[in-house]
């Protein structure tokens, strides 16, 4: 195929946002962050970030993804040409930065004196990092080789830089750091996706590494598997499943989280359950909730006692529900939110999305701001920053024809550059990251070499 587009993350989730209507009267409040209607409204008391996109979402009614994917069953979705209309106006590098939406959890962990308390907040952060995928039906644009994205949020106390370090296979690397030297958060993302007829399965590859510098602690984990249902027929919906192990390499503590699949009866959809154990493998806390809603923590003995008490009712309910469909993988009706067990502590709650989110690619308030060019920003950004990509900018403005034209031009420019390098027997040289050994896992990883924020961009490639 001529296009080198990779099919990333076409995802969606629940039918409606009833998740924040739960009663928290039985829960202690562990997370004291106050939600004030979306993203921070000002930076340095001056700049107010936008709360909407320039144009509404482009309709997909006249396009069929089946015509593209029908020959790809069982294959990895590499080099599959996908029309721009199936995208959302963000680069995959910008999607990665959405891990930082709940950075207040990292700050909370930094402030705690007990390692188990820190672990449960880190676990909540790991779950919150995938929450933005809920109901996101559009796929992000594939980053061009050498593309970068910078995100600085002084109000949240961090800055982030990411770079597309490989195109085949596609590999994205990111590094976030506290402005007050409290933490560093970095990782490498190289997902493997396959099409299975009615669904797309995404196998996450790459390790997340969080360093709490004050406590000299390092945590690592990988993200859960995800499956996007009804790619061809019906309403798109997503489930995340698999075991996520968060390891504190400094203390030996471990958190094991089970992202539960829908199953035959649907009651487990979006649920996450797990526990924290110390280095002697003694269970210290139980964690439960939904990655689309909220997460709680409680004493293991109280949790087991409650489970035995409610076991009979749960068994009866499962006999009355079914997750099977005839023509499509029907998403089960989710009518209840997380049942709060008395004595639980609230770790994290999802930020409500704006009322107009459905008309704007189901973006969160945070996502609405990611492609915005703030005053005087353009002269400070690297010339490879995704905000400067003309195809993404055209789609954000609702100009689908210009977006398609620019996307094709950029792809051809990328292919021509690769041919020139091959002709001259030159290897691609990354600018801000290098392949090295992650000292905590012993595995190869792309690590930040520093220097981006010195604003010296003389060696940046001309990719746009």
CSV table of C-alpha atoms in Angstrom, one decimal:
chain,number,residue,atom,x,y,z
A,1,UNK,CA,0.0,0.0,0.0
A,2,UNK,CA,1.1,3.5,-0.7
A,3,UNK,CA,0.1,5.0,2.6
A,4,UNK,CA,2.1,4.2,5.7
A,5,UNK,CA,-0.7,5.1,8.1
A,6,UNK,CA,-1.0,2.9,11.2
A,7,UNK,CA,-4.4,2.3,12.7
A,8,UNK,CA,-4.0,3.5,16.3
A,9,UNK,CA,-6.6,3.4,19.1
A,10,UNK,CA,-10.0,3.6,17.5
A,11,UNK,CA,-11.8,3.5,20.8
A,12,UNK,CA,-15.1,4.3,22.6
A,13,UNK,CA,-16.9,3.4,25.7
A,14,UNK,CA,-20.1,3.8,27.7
A,15,UNK,CA,-23.4,5.0,26.2
A,16,UNK,CA,-23.9,7.8,28.7
A,17,UNK,CA,-22.0,9.5,31.5
A,18,UNK,CA,-23.8,8.6,34.6
A,19,UNK,CA,-20.5,7.7,36.3
A,20,UNK,CA,-20.3,10.7,38.5
A,21,UNK,CA,-23.7,10.4,40.0
A,22,UNK,CA,-22.7,7.9,42.7
A,23,UNK,CA,-23.1,8.7,46.4
A,24,UNK,CA,-19.8,9.0,48.3
A,25,UNK,CA,-21.4,9.3,51.7
A,26,UNK,CA,-19.8,6.0,52.8
A,27,UNK,CA,-16.3,6.8,51.5
A,28,UNK,CA,-13.5,8.7,53.1
A,29,UNK,CA,-12.0,11.3,50.7
A,30,UNK,CA,-8.3,10.4,50.0
A,31,UNK,CA,-8.1,12.7,46.9
A,32,UNK,CA,-8.8,16.3,47.9
A,33,UNK,CA,-8.4,17.8,44.5
A,34,UNK,CA,-11.4,20.1,43.7
A,35,UNK,CA,-12.9,19.9,40.2
A,36,UNK,CA,-13.9,23.3,38.9
A,37,UNK,CA,-15.6,22.5,35.6
A,38,UNK,CA,-12.8,21.1,33.4
A,39,UNK,CA,-9.2,22.2,32.8
A,40,UNK,CA,-7.4,25.0,34.5
A,41,UNK,CA,-8.8,28.3,33.3
A,42,UNK,CA,-5.7,30.4,33.6
A,43,UNK,CA,-1.9,30.1,33.4
A,44,UNK,CA,0.1,32.7,35.4
A,45,UNK,CA,-3.2,34.5,35.9
A,46,UNK,CA,-3.3,35.6,32.3
A,47,UNK,CA,-4.0,32.9,29.6
A,48,UNK,CA,-7.4,31.3,29.6
A,49,UNK,CA,-7.3,28.0,27.7
A,50,UNK,CA,-10.0,27.2,25.2
A,51,UNK,CA,-13.0,25.1,26.2
A,52,UNK,CA,-14.1,24.1,22.7
A,53,UNK,CA,-12.6,23.2,19.3
A,54,UNK,CA,-12.8,25.6,16.3
A,55,UNK,CA,-15.3,23.2,14.5
A,56,UNK,CA,-17.6,20.3,15.3
A,57,UNK,CA,-16.6,16.7,14.6
A,58,UNK,CA,-16.7,15.7,10.9
A,59,UNK,CA,-19.5,13.2,10.1
A,60,UNK,CA,-18.5,9.7,9.2
A,61,UNK,CA,-21.9,8.7,7.7
A,62,UNK,CA,-20.7,8.4,4.1
A,63,UNK,CA,-17.6,6.3,4.9
A,64,UNK,CA,-17.2,2.6,5.5
A,65,UNK,CA,-14.3,1.2,7.5
A,66,UNK,CA,-15.2,-2.3,6.3
A,67,UNK,CA,-14.1,-1.5,2.7
A,68,UNK,CA,-10.6,-0.9,4.1
A,69,UNK,CA,-10.3,-3.6,6.8
A,70,UNK,CA,-12.1,-6.6,5.1
A,71,UNK,CA,-8.9,-8.0,3.7
A,72,UNK,CA,-7.0,-7.5,7.0
A,73,UNK,CA,-8.5,-10.1,9.3
A,74,UNK,CA,-5.9,-11.7,11.5
A,75,UNK,CA,-3.2,-9.2,10.3
A,76,UNK,CA,-1.4,-6.6,12.3
A,77,UNK,CA,-2.8,-3.3,11.3
A,78,UNK,CA,0.4,-1.9,9.9
A,79,UNK,CA,0.5,0.1,6.6
A,80,UNK,CA,-3.3,0.1,6.4
A,81,UNK,CA,-4.5,3.3,4.7
A,82,UNK,CA,-7.2,4.9,6.7
A,83,UNK,CA,-9.1,8.1,5.5
A,84,UNK,CA,-8.7,11.2,7.6
A,85,UNK,CA,-12.4,11.1,8.4
A,86,UNK,CA,-11.8,8.2,10.8
A,87,UNK,CA,-9.2,10.3,12.7
A,88,UNK,CA,-9.5,12.8,15.6
A,89,UNK,CA,-7.6,16.1,15.3
A,90,UNK,CA,-4.7,15.0,17.5
A,91,UNK,CA,-1.4,13.2,17.0
A,92,UNK,CA,-0.7,10.0,18.9
A,93,UNK,CA,2.0,12.0,20.7
A,94,UNK,CA,-0.7,14.3,22.0
A,95,UNK,CA,-2.8,11.3,23.0
A,96,UNK,CA,0.2,10.1,25.1
A,97,UNK,CA,0.3,13.4,26.9
A,98,UNK,CA,-3.2,12.7,28.2
A,99,UNK,CA,-1.6,10.4,30.7
A,100,UNK,CA,-0.8,13.7,32.5
A,101,UNK,CA,-4.4,14.8,32.9
A,102,UNK,CA,-4.4,13.6,36.5
A,103,UNK,CA,-0.9,14.7,37.5
A,104,UNK,CA,-2.3,15.9,40.9
A,105,UNK,CA,-2.2,12.2,41.9
A,106,UNK,CA,1.6,12.1,41.4
A,107,UNK,CA,1.8,15.3,43.5
A,108,UNK,CA,-0.3,13.6,46.1
A,109,UNK,CA,1.9,10.5,46.2
A,110,UNK,CA,5.0,12.8,46.6
A,111,UNK,CA,3.4,14.3,49.7
A,112,UNK,CA,2.7,11.0,51.5
A,113,UNK,CA,5.1,9.5,54.1
A,114,UNK,CA,3.9,5.9,54.0
A,115,UNK,CA,5.0,3.7,51.0
A,116,UNK,CA,1.7,1.8,50.9
A,117,UNK,CA,-0.2,5.0,50.8
A,118,UNK,CA,2.0,6.2,48.0
A,119,UNK,CA,1.5,2.9,46.1
A,120,UNK,CA,-2.3,3.1,46.2
A,121,UNK,CA,-2.2,6.7,44.7
A,122,UNK,CA,0.3,5.6,42.1
A,123,UNK,CA,-2.1,2.7,41.2
A,124,UNK,CA,-4.9,5.2,40.9
A,125,UNK,CA,-2.7,7.3,38.5
A,126,UNK,CA,-2.0,4.2,36.4
A,127,UNK,CA,-5.7,3.6,36.0
A,128,UNK,CA,-6.5,7.3,35.4
A,129,UNK,CA,-4.0,7.2,32.5
A,130,UNK,CA,-6.3,5.1,30.4
A,131,UNK,CA,-9.6,6.8,31.4
A,132,UNK,CA,-9.4,9.4,28.5
A,133,UNK,CA,-9.9,6.5,26.0
A,134,UNK,CA,-13.5,6.1,27.1
A,135,UNK,CA,-15.9,6.9,24.2
A,136,UNK,CA,-13.0,8.1,21.9
A,137,UNK,CA,-14.1,6.7,18.5
A,138,UNK,CA,-11.6,8.5,16.4
A,139,UNK,CA,-8.0,7.4,16.0
A,140,UNK,CA,-5.2,9.9,16.4
A,141,UNK,CA,-3.0,10.8,13.5
A,142,UNK,CA,0.2,8.8,13.2
A,143,UNK,CA,3.2,10.8,14.2
A,144,UNK,CA,5.7,11.4,11.4
A,145,UNK,CA,9.3,10.2,12.1
A,146,UNK,CA,11.0,12.9,14.1
A,147,UNK,CA,7.7,14.6,15.1
A,148,UNK,CA,7.6,16.0,18.6
A,149,UNK,CA,5.2,17.4,21.1
A,150,UNK,CA,5.8,19.7,24.0
A,151,UNK,CA,3.4,20.3,26.9
A,152,UNK,CA,4.2,22.7,29.7
A,153,UNK,CA,1.7,23.2,32.5
A,154,UNK,CA,3.1,25.5,35.1
A,155,UNK,CA,-0.2,25.4,37.0
A,156,UNK,CA,0.2,21.6,37.3
A,157,UNK,CA,3.9,21.9,37.9
A,158,UNK,CA,5.3,19.8,35.0
A,159,UNK,CA,6.5,19.8,31.5
A,160,UNK,CA,6.6,17.0,28.9
A,161,UNK,CA,8.4,16.2,25.7
A,162,UNK,CA,7.7,13.4,23.3
A,163,UNK,CA,9.3,12.2,20.0
A,164,UNK,CA,8.4,9.7,17.4
A,165,UNK,CA,11.7,7.7,17.4
A,166,UNK,CA,10.8,5.0,14.9
A,167,UNK,CA,8.3,4.6,12.1
A,168,UNK,CA,8.6,0.9,11.3
A,169,UNK,CA,7.7,-0.3,13.8
A,170,UNK,CA,6.0,2.8,15.1
A,171,UNK,CA,7.6,3.8,18.5
A,172,UNK,CA,6.8,6.9,20.5
A,173,UNK,CA,8.9,8.0,23.5
A,174,UNK,CA,7.9,10.6,26.2
A,175,UNK,CA,9.5,12.1,29.3
A,176,UNK,CA,7.7,14.3,31.8
A,177,UNK,CA,9.4,16.1,34.7
A,178,UNK,CA,8.3,18.1,37.7
A,179,UNK,CA,9.2,21.8,37.6
A,180,UNK,CA,10.2,21.4,41.2
A,181,UNK,CA,12.2,18.3,40.8
A,182,UNK,CA,9.6,16.1,42.6
A,183,UNK,CA,9.1,13.4,40.0
A,184,UNK,CA,10.0,12.1,36.5
A,185,UNK,CA,7.6,10.0,34.4
A,186,UNK,CA,8.7,8.5,31.2
A,187,UNK,CA,7.9,5.6,28.9
A,188,UNK,CA,8.0,4.0,25.4
A,189,UNK,CA,4.9,3.1,23.5
A,190,UNK,CA,4.8,0.6,20.6
A,191,UNK,CA,1.4,-1.0,20.4
A,192,UNK,CA,0.6,-4.0,18.3
A,193,UNK,CA,-2.9,-4.0,16.8
A,194,UNK,CA,-4.8,-6.8,15.1
A,195,UNK,CA,-8.2,-6.9,13.3
A,196,UNK,CA,-10.4,-9.9,14.2
A,197,UNK,CA,-13.5,-9.4,12.1
A,198,UNK,CA,-15.7,-7.5,14.4
A,199,UNK,CA,-13.1,-6.1,16.8
A,200,UNK,CA,-9.6,-4.6,17.0
A,201,UNK,CA,-7.3,-5.9,19.7
A,202,UNK,CA,-4.5,-3.7,20.9
A,203,UNK,CA,-1.6,-5.4,22.7
A,204,UNK,CA,0.3,-2.7,24.7
A,205,UNK,CA,4.1,-2.8,24.6
A,206,UNK,CA,6.4,-0.6,26.5
A,207,UNK,CA,7.0,0.2,30.1
A,208,UNK,CA,5.8,3.2,32.1
A,209,UNK,CA,8.4,4.4,34.7
A,210,UNK,CA,7.5,6.8,37.5
A,211,UNK,CA,10.3,8.1,39.8
A,212,UNK,CA,9.4,9.9,43.0
A,213,UNK,CA,12.6,11.7,43.5
A,214,UNK,CA,12.1,12.9,47.1
A,215,UNK,CA,11.4,9.3,48.3
A,216,UNK,CA,14.0,7.8,45.9
A,217,UNK,CA,11.3,5.4,44.7
A,218,UNK,CA,10.8,4.0,41.2
A,219,UNK,CA,7.6,2.4,40.0
A,220,UNK,CA,7.1,0.5,36.7
A,221,UNK,CA,4.1,-1.0,34.9
A,222,UNK,CA,2.6,-1.7,31.5
A,223,UNK,CA,-0.9,-0.8,30.3
A,224,UNK,CA,-3.7,-3.3,30.0
A,225,UNK,CA,-4.9,-4.9,26.7
A,226,UNK,CA,-7.9,-3.3,25.0
A,227,UNK,CA,-10.5,-4.5,22.6
A,228,UNK,CA,-12.6,-2.2,20.4
A,229,UNK,CA,-15.9,-3.9,19.4
A,230,UNK,CA,-18.2,-3.3,16.5
A,231,UNK,CA,-15.6,-2.0,14.1
A,232,UNK,CA,-17.9,-3.0,11.2
A,233,UNK,CA,-21.4,-3.0,12.5
A,234,UNK,CA,-23.1,-1.4,15.5
A,235,UNK,CA,-22.0,1.1,18.1
A,236,UNK,CA,-18.3,1.1,18.9
A,237,UNK,CA,-17.4,0.3,22.5
A,238,UNK,CA,-14.2,-0.6,24.3
A,239,UNK,CA,-13.2,-2.9,27.1
A,240,UNK,CA,-9.8,-3.0,28.8
A,241,UNK,CA,-8.6,-6.2,30.3
A,242,UNK,CA,-5.6,-8.0,31.6
A,243,UNK,CA,-3.3,-7.9,34.6
A,244,UNK,CA,-1.3,-4.8,35.4
A,245,UNK,CA,1.5,-5.2,37.9
A,246,UNK,CA,3.0,-2.0,39.4
A,247,UNK,CA,6.3,-2.7,41.1
A,248,UNK,CA,8.0,-0.4,43.6
A,249,UNK,CA,11.6,-1.3,42.9
A,250,UNK,CA,12.8,0.5,46.0
A,251,UNK,CA,10.7,-1.1,48.6
A,252,UNK,CA,9.6,-4.4,47.0
A,253,UNK,CA,5.9,-3.4,47.3
A,254,UNK,CA,3.7,-4.5,44.4
A,255,UNK,CA,0.2,-3.7,43.3
A,256,UNK,CA,-1.6,-6.2,41.1
A,257,UNK,CA,-4.6,-4.8,39.2
A,258,UNK,CA,-7.1,-7.0,37.3
A,259,UNK,CA,-8.8,-5.1,34.5
A,260,UNK,CA,-11.8,-7.3,34.0
A,261,UNK,CA,-13.2,-8.3,30.6
A,262,UNK,CA,-16.9,-8.0,29.9
A,263,UNK,CA,-17.5,-11.7,30.0
A,264,UNK,CA,-20.8,-13.5,29.2
A,265,UNK,CA,-23.0,-11.5,31.6
A,266,UNK,CA,-21.7,-8.0,31.3
A,267,UNK,CA,-21.5,-7.2,35.0
A,268,UNK,CA,-17.7,-6.9,35.0
A,269,UNK,CA,-17.5,-4.4,32.2
A,270,UNK,CA,-15.0,-1.6,33.0
A,271,UNK,CA,-14.3,-3.0,36.5
A,272,UNK,CA,-10.8,-3.0,38.0
A,273,UNK,CA,-10.0,-4.9,41.2
A,274,UNK,CA,-6.7,-5.7,42.8
A,275,UNK,CA,-4.5,-5.5,45.9
A,276,UNK,CA,-1.3,-4.1,47.2
A,277,UNK,CA,1.2,-6.4,48.9
A,278,UNK,CA,4.4,-5.6,50.7
A,279,UNK,CA,7.7,-7.3,50.0
A,280,UNK,CA,6.7,-10.2,52.3
A,281,UNK,CA,3.6,-10.7,50.0
A,282,UNK,CA,1.2,-9.7,52.8
A,283,UNK,CA,-1.9,-8.0,51.4
A,284,UNK,CA,-2.1,-4.5,52.7
A,285,UNK,CA,-4.9,-2.8,50.7
A,286,UNK,CA,-7.6,-3.9,48.3
A,287,UNK,CA,-8.3,-1.5,45.4
A,288,UNK,CA,-11.5,-1.6,43.4
A,289,UNK,CA,-13.6,0.6,41.0
A,290,UNK,CA,-14.0,1.2,37.3
A,291,UNK,CA,-11.4,2.8,34.9
A,292,UNK,CA,-14.3,4.9,33.5
A,293,UNK,CA,-15.4,6.3,36.9
A,294,UNK,CA,-13.4,6.1,40.1
A,295,UNK,CA,-11.1,4.0,42.2
A,296,UNK,CA,-11.3,3.1,46.0
A,297,UNK,CA,-9.0,1.5,48.5
A,298,UNK,CA,-9.9,-0.4,51.7
A,299,UNK,CA,-8.7,-2.9,54.3
A,300,UNK,CA,-8.5,-6.4,52.9
A,301,UNK,CA,-10.4,-8.1,55.8
A,302,UNK,CA,-13.3,-5.6,55.5
A,303,UNK,CA,-13.4,-6.2,51.7
A,304,UNK,CA,-13.5,-10.0,52.1
A,305,UNK,CA,-16.2,-9.8,54.7
A,306,UNK,CA,-18.3,-7.6,52.5
A,307,UNK,CA,-17.8,-9.9,49.5
A,308,UNK,CA,-19.1,-12.9,51.4
A,309,UNK,CA,-22.1,-10.9,52.5
A,310,UNK,CA,-23.1,-9.8,49.0
A,311,UNK,CA,-22.0,-13.0,47.2
A,312,UNK,CA,-25.5,-14.5,47.0
A,313,UNK,CA,-27.0,-11.4,45.5
A,314,UNK,CA,-24.2,-11.1,42.9
A,315,UNK,CA,-24.8,-14.7,41.8
A,316,UNK,CA,-28.5,-14.1,41.3
A,317,UNK,CA,-27.8,-11.0,39.3
A,318,UNK,CA,-25.4,-12.7,36.9
A,319,UNK,CA,-28.1,-15.3,36.0
A,320,UNK,CA,-30.3,-12.4,34.8
A,321,UNK,CA,-27.8,-10.6,32.5
A,322,UNK,CA,-26.2,-11.5,29.2
A,323,UNK,CA,-23.5,-9.8,27.1
A,324,UNK,CA,-24.1,-11.7,23.8
A,325,UNK,CA,-25.5,-10.3,20.6
A,326,UNK,CA,-26.5,-11.7,17.3
A,327,UNK,CA,-25.3,-9.2,14.6
A,328,UNK,CA,-22.9,-7.2,16.7
A,329,UNK,CA,-21.0,-7.5,19.9
A,330,UNK,CA,-23.6,-5.6,21.9
A,331,UNK,CA,-22.3,-3.7,24.8
A,332,UNK,CA,-24.2,-4.7,27.9
A,333,UNK,CA,-26.4,-2.1,29.7
A,334,UNK,CA,-24.5,-0.5,32.5
A,335,UNK,CA,-27.1,0.8,34.9
A,336,UNK,CA,-25.2,0.9,38.1
A,337,UNK,CA,-22.1,2.8,39.1
A,338,UNK,CA,-19.4,1.6,41.5
A,339,UNK,CA,-21.0,0.3,44.7
A,340,UNK,CA,-19.1,2.0,47.5
A,341,UNK,CA,-18.2,-0.3,50.4
A,342,UNK,CA,-18.4,1.4,53.8
A,343,UNK,CA,-14.9,2.2,55.1
A,344,UNK,CA,-13.5,2.8,51.6
A,345,UNK,CA,-11.2,5.7,50.7
A,346,UNK,CA,-11.7,7.5,47.4
A,347,UNK,CA,-8.4,7.5,45.5
A,348,UNK,CA,-9.5,9.1,42.2
A,349,UNK,CA,-12.6,10.2,40.4
A,350,UNK,CA,-12.8,11.0,36.6
A,351,UNK,CA,-13.2,14.6,35.7
A,352,UNK,CA,-16.7,15.2,34.0
A,353,UNK,CA,-16.5,15.9,30.3
A,354,UNK,CA,-17.9,19.1,28.9
A,355,UNK,CA,-21.6,19.1,27.8
A,356,UNK,CA,-20.6,19.5,24.1
A,357,UNK,CA,-18.0,16.7,24.2
A,358,UNK,CA,-20.0,14.3,21.9
A,359,UNK,CA,-19.9,16.9,19.1
A,360,UNK,CA,-16.2,17.3,19.5
A,361,UNK,CA,-14.7,13.8,19.2
A,362,UNK,CA,-15.7,13.0,22.8
A,363,UNK,CA,-12.7,15.0,24.0
A,364,UNK,CA,-12.1,15.7,27.6
A,365,UNK,CA,-11.6,19.4,28.7
A,366,UNK,CA,-7.9,18.6,28.9
A,367,UNK,CA,-7.8,17.1,25.3
A,368,UNK,CA,-9.6,20.3,24.0
A,369,UNK,CA,-6.5,22.3,24.8
A,370,UNK,CA,-3.7,20.0,23.5
A,371,UNK,CA,-3.6,21.3,19.9
A,372,UNK,CA,-4.1,25.0,20.8
A,373,UNK,CA,-1.4,27.5,19.9
A,374,UNK,CA,-1.2,29.9,22.7
A,375,UNK,CA,0.0,33.5,22.1
A,376,UNK,CA,3.7,33.7,21.2
A,377,UNK,CA,4.0,29.9,21.5
A,378,UNK,CA,4.8,29.2,17.8
A,379,UNK,CA,8.2,31.0,18.0
A,380,UNK,CA,9.2,28.9,21.0
A,381,UNK,CA,8.2,25.5,19.7
A,382,UNK,CA,10.4,23.1,17.9
A,383,UNK,CA,9.6,23.1,14.2
A,384,UNK,CA,8.7,19.4,14.5
A,385,UNK,CA,5.9,20.0,17.1
A,386,UNK,CA,2.5,18.5,16.2
A,387,UNK,CA,0.7,21.7,16.7
A,388,UNK,CA,2.4,22.9,13.5
A,389,UNK,CA,1.1,19.9,11.4
A,390,UNK,CA,-1.1,21.3,8.6
A,391,UNK,CA,-3.2,18.2,8.2
A,392,UNK,CA,-4.2,18.1,11.9
A,393,UNK,CA,-4.8,21.8,11.9
A,394,UNK,CA,-7.1,21.6,8.9
A,395,UNK,CA,-9.1,18.7,10.4
A,396,UNK,CA,-9.5,20.7,13.6
A,397,UNK,CA,-10.9,23.6,11.6
A,398,UNK,CA,-13.4,21.2,9.9
A,399,UNK,CA,-11.7,21.3,6.4
A,400,UNK,CA,-11.6,17.6,5.5
A,401,UNK,CA,-10.4,18.2,1.9
A,402,UNK,CA,-7.4,20.2,3.1
A,403,UNK,CA,-6.7,17.6,5.8
A,404,UNK,CA,-6.6,14.8,3.2
A,405,UNK,CA,-4.4,16.8,0.8
A,406,UNK,CA,-1.9,17.7,3.5
A,407,UNK,CA,-1.8,14.2,4.9
A,408,UNK,CA,-1.0,12.8,1.5
A,409,UNK,CA,1.7,15.4,1.0
A,410,UNK,CA,3.3,14.7,4.3
A,411,UNK,CA,3.3,11.0,3.8
A,412,UNK,CA,4.9,11.4,0.3
A,413,UNK,CA,7.5,13.7,1.8
A,414,UNK,CA,8.3,11.1,4.5
A,415,UNK,CA,8.7,8.4,1.9
A,416,UNK,CA,10.9,10.6,-0.2
A,417,UNK,CA,13.2,11.3,2.8
A,418,UNK,CA,13.4,7.6,3.5
A,419,UNK,CA,14.4,6.9,-0.1
A,420,UNK,CA,17.1,9.5,0.1
A,421,UNK,CA,18.5,8.0,3.3
A,422,UNK,CA,18.5,4.6,1.8
A,423,UNK,CA,20.2,5.8,-1.3
A,424,UNK,CA,23.0,7.5,0.8
A,425,UNK,CA,23.0,4.6,3.3
A,426,UNK,CA,22.2,6.9,6.1
A,427,UNK,CA,20.5,5.9,9.4
A,428,UNK,CA,17.8,8.0,11.0
A,429,UNK,CA,19.1,9.9,14.0
A,430,UNK,CA,16.8,10.7,16.8
A,431,UNK,CA,17.0,14.2,18.3
A,432,UNK,CA,15.9,14.0,22.0
A,433,UNK,CA,15.9,10.3,22.9
A,434,UNK,CA,18.3,7.4,22.6
A,435,UNK,CA,18.0,3.7,22.9
A,436,UNK,CA,19.5,2.5,26.2
A,437,UNK,CA,18.9,0.1,29.1
A,438,UNK,CA,16.2,1.0,31.6
A,439,UNK,CA,18.2,0.6,34.8
A,440,UNK,CA,15.1,-0.5,36.7
A,441,UNK,CA,13.8,-3.2,34.4
A,442,UNK,CA,17.0,-4.2,32.6
A,443,UNK,CA,15.1,-3.9,29.2
A,444,UNK,CA,15.9,-1.7,26.3
A,445,UNK,CA,14.1,1.6,26.4
A,446,UNK,CA,14.1,5.0,24.7
A,447,UNK,CA,15.4,7.5,27.3
A,448,UNK,CA,15.4,11.3,27.2
A,449,UNK,CA,18.9,12.8,26.6
A,450,UNK,CA,17.9,16.2,27.8
A,451,UNK,CA,18.4,19.6,26.2
A,452,UNK,CA,15.0,20.2,24.6
A,453,UNK,CA,14.0,23.1,26.8
A,454,UNK,CA,17.3,24.9,25.9
A,455,UNK,CA,15.4,25.9,22.7
A,456,UNK,CA,18.2,25.0,20.3
A,457,UNK,CA,16.4,23.4,17.4
A,458,UNK,CA,19.1,23.8,14.7
A,459,UNK,CA,19.4,20.0,14.2
A,460,UNK,CA,15.6,19.4,14.0
A,461,UNK,CA,14.6,17.8,10.7
A,462,UNK,CA,12.2,19.5,8.2
A,463,UNK,CA,9.3,17.1,8.3
A,464,UNK,CA,6.4,19.4,7.5
